[in-house]
PDB file of C-alpha atoms in Angstrom:
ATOM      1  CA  UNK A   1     115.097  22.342  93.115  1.00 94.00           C
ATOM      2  CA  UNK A   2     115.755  25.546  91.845  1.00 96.00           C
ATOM      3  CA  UNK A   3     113.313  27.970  90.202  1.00 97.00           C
ATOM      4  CA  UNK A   4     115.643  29.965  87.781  1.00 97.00           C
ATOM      5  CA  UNK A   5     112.892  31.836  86.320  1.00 96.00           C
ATOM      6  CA  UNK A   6     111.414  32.889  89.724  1.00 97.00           C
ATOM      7  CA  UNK A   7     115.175  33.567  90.961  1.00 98.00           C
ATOM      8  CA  UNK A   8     115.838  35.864  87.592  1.00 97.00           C
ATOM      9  CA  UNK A   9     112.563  37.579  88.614  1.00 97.00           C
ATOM     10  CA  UNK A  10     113.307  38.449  92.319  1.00 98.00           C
ATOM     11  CA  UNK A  11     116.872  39.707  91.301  1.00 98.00           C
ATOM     12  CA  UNK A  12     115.766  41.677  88.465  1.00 97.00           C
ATOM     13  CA  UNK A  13     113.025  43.460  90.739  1.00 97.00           C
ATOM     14  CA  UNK A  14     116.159  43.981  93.264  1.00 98.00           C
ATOM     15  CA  UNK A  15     118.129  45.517  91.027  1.00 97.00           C
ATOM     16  CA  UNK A  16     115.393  47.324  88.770  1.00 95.00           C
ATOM     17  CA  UNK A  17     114.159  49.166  92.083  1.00 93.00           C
ATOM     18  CA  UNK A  18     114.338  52.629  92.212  1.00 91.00           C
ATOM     19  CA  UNK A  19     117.255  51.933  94.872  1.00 92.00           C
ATOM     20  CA  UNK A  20     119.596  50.147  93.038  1.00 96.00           C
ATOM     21  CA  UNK A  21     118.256  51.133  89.360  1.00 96.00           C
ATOM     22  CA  UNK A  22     120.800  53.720  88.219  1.00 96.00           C
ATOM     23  CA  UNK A  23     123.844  52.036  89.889  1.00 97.00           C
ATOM     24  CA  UNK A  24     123.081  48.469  88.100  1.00 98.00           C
ATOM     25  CA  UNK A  25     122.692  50.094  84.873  1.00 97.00           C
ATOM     26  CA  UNK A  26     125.815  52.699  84.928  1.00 97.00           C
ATOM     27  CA  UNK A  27     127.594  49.452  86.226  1.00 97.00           C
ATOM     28  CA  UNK A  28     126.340  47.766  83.267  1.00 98.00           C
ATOM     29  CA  UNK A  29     127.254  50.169  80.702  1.00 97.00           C
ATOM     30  CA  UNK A  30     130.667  51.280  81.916  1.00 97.00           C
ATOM     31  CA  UNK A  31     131.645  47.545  82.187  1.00 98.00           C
ATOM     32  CA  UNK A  32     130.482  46.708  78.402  1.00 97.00           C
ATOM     33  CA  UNK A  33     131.465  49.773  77.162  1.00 97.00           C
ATOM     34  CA  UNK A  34     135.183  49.538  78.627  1.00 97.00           C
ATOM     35  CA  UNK A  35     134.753  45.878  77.471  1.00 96.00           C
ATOM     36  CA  UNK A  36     135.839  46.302  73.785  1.00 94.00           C
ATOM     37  CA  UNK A  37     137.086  49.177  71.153  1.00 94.00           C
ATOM     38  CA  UNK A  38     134.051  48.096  69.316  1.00 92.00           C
ATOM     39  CA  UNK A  39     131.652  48.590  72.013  1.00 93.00           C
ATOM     40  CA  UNK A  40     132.759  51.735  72.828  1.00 94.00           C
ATOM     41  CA  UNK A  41     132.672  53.143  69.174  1.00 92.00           C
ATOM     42  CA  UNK A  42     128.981  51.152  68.525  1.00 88.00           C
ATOM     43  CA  UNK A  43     128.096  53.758  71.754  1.00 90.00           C
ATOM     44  CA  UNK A  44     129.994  56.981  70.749  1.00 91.00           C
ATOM     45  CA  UNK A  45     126.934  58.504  69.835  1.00 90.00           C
ATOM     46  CA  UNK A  46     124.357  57.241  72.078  1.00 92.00           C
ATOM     47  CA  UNK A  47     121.477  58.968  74.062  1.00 94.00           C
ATOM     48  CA  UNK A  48     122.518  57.011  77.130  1.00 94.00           C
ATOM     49  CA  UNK A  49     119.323  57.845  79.121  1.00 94.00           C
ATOM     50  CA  UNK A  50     117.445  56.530  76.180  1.00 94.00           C
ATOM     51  CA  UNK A  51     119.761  53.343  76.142  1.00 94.00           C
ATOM     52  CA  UNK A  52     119.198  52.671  79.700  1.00 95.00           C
ATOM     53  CA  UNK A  53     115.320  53.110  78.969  1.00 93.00           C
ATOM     54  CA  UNK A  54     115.622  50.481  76.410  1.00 92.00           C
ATOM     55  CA  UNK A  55     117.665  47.749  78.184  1.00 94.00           C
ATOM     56  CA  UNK A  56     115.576  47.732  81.182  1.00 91.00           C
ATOM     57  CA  UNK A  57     112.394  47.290  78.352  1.00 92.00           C
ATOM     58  CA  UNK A  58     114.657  44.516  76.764  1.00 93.00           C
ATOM     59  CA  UNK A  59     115.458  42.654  79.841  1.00 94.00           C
ATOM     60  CA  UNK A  60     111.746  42.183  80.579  1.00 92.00           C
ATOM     61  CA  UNK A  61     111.415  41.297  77.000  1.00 93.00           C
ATOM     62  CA  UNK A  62     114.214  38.707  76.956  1.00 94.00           C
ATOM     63  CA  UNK A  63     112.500  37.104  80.230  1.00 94.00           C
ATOM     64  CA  UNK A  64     109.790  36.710  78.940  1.00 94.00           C
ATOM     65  CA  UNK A  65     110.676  35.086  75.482  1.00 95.00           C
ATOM     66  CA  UNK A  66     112.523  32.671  77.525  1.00 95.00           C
ATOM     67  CA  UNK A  67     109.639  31.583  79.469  1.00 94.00           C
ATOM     68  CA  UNK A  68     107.491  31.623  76.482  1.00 94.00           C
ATOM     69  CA  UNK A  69     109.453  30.854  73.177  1.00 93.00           C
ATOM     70  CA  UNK A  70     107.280  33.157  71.219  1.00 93.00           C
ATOM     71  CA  UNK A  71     108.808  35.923  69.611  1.00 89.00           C
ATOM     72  CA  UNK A  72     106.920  38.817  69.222  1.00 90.00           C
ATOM     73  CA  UNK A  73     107.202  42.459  67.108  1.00 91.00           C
ATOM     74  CA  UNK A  74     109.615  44.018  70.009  1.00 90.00           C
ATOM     75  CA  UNK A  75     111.796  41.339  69.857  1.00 91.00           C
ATOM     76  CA  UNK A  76     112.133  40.881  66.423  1.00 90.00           C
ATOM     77  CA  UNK A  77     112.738  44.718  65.629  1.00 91.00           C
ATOM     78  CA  UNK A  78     115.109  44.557  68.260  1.00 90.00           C
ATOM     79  CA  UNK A  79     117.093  41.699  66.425  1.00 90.00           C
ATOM     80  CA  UNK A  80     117.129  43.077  62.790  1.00 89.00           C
ATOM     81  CA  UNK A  81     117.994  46.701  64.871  1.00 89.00           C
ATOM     82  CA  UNK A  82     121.085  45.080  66.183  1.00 87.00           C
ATOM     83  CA  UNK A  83     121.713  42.683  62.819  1.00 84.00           C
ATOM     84  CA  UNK A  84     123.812  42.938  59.843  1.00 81.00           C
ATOM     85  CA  UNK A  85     121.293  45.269  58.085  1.00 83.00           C
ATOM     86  CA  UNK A  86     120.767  47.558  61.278  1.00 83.00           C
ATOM     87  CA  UNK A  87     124.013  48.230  63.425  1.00 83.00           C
ATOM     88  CA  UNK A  88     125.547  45.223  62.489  1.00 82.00           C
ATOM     89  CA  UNK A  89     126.534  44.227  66.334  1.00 85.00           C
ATOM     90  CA  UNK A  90     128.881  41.296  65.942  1.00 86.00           C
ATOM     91  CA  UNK A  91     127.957  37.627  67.485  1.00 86.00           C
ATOM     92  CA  UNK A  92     130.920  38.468  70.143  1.00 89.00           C
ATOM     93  CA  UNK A  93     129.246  41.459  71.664  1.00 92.00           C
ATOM     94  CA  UNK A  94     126.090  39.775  72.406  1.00 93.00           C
ATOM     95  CA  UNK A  95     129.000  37.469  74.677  1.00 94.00           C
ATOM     96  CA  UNK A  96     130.471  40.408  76.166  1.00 96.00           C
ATOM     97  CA  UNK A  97     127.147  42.100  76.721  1.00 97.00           C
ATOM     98  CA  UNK A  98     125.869  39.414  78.752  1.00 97.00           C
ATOM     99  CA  UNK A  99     129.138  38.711  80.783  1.00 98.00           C
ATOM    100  CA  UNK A 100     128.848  42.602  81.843  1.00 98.00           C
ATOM    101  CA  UNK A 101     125.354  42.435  82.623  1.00 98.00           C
ATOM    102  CA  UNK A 102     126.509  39.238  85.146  1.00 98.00           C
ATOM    103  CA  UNK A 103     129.242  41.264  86.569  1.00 98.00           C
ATOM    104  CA  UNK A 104     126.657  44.180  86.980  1.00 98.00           C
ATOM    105  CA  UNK A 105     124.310  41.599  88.702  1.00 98.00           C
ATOM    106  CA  UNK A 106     127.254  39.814  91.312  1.00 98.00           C
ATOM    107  CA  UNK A 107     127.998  44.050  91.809  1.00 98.00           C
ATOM    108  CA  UNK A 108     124.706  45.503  92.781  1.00 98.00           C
ATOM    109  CA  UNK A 109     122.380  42.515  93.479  1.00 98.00           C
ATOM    110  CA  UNK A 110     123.304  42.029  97.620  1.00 97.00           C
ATOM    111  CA  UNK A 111     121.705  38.129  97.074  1.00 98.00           C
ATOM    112  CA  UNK A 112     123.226  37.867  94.075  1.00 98.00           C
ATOM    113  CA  UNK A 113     125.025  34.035  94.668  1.00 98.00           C
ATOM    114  CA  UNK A 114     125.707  30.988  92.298  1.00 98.00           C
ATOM    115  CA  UNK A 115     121.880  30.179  92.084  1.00 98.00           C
ATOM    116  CA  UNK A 116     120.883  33.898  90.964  1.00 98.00           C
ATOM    117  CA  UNK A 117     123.916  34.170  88.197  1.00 98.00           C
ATOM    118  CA  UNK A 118     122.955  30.901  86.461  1.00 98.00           C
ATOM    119  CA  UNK A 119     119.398  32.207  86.241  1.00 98.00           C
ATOM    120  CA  UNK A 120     120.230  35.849  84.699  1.00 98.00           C
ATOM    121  CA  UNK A 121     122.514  33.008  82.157  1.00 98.00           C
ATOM    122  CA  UNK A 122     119.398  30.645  81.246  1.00 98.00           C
ATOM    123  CA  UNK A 123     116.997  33.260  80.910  1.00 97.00           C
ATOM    124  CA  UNK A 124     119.545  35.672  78.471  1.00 97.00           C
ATOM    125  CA  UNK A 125     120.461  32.748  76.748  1.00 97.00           C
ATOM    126  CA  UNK A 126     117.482  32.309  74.228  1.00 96.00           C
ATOM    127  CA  UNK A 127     117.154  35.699  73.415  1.00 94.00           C
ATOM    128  CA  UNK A 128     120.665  35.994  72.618  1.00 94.00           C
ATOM    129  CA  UNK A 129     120.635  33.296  71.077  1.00 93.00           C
ATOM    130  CA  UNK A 130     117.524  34.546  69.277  1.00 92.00           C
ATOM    131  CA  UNK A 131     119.154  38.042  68.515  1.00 90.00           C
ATOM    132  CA  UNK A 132     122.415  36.169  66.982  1.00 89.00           C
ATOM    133  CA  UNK A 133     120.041  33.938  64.767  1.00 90.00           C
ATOM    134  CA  UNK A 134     118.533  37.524  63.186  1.00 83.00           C
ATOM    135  CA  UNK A 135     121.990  38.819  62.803  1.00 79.00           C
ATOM    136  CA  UNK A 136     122.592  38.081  59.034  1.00 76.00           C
ATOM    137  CA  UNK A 137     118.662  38.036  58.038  1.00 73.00           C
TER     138      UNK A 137
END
């Protein structure tokens, strides 16, 4: 049996390192941000090095809502941030975001295999699904 949450862990640590840090997350943002018109206008204005900062914050965050399912104030202000009333991300980027971040993982991760992408999948998919809930509240 498979520990998805354990795998998710070890692969995030390999490609959160200081070794492979910066190359998973400029893969990560040139692949979204190439991804869609939208994306790349939503990022036109962005403090990059600040986005980076936050992702790596969110990741942790979104692992640990999935092991959890408690929300807490991070996660919540991260939701109405990227909502209807905030930036108004549609539910489609949230799909695009994660497929980068998978692409990203298969890229820089050098155990990244079938095992490792279907744990980065089941332990994004409640807080997307989470984040797409808080979209239009």
């Amino acid at each position: 049996m498979v520990d998805y949450v354990a795998t998710f862990k070890e692969s995030f640590s390999r490609v959160s390192g200081e070794a492979r840090q910066k190359e998973f997350l400029d893969s990560f943002y040139d692949r979204f941000i190439a991804a869609d018109e939208e994306v790349a206008a939503a990022f036109r204005e962005t403090d990059m090095k600040h986005q980076k900062q936050m992702l790596q914050e969110s990741l942790a965050e979104m692992m640990d809502f999935s092991v959890t399912h408690k929300s807490n104030p991070y996660l919540l202000t991260l939701a109405r941030i990227h909502g209807a009333r905030g930036r108004d991300i549609s539910p489609h980027m949230f799909d695009l975001w994660l497929e980068s971040l998978i692409a990203s993982v298969r890229e820089v991760d050098p155990e990244c295999n079938d095992n490792v992408e279907l744990s980065w999948r089941l332990v994004m998919a409640p807080g997307i699904e989470f984040m797409k809930f808080y979209r239009n509240r």
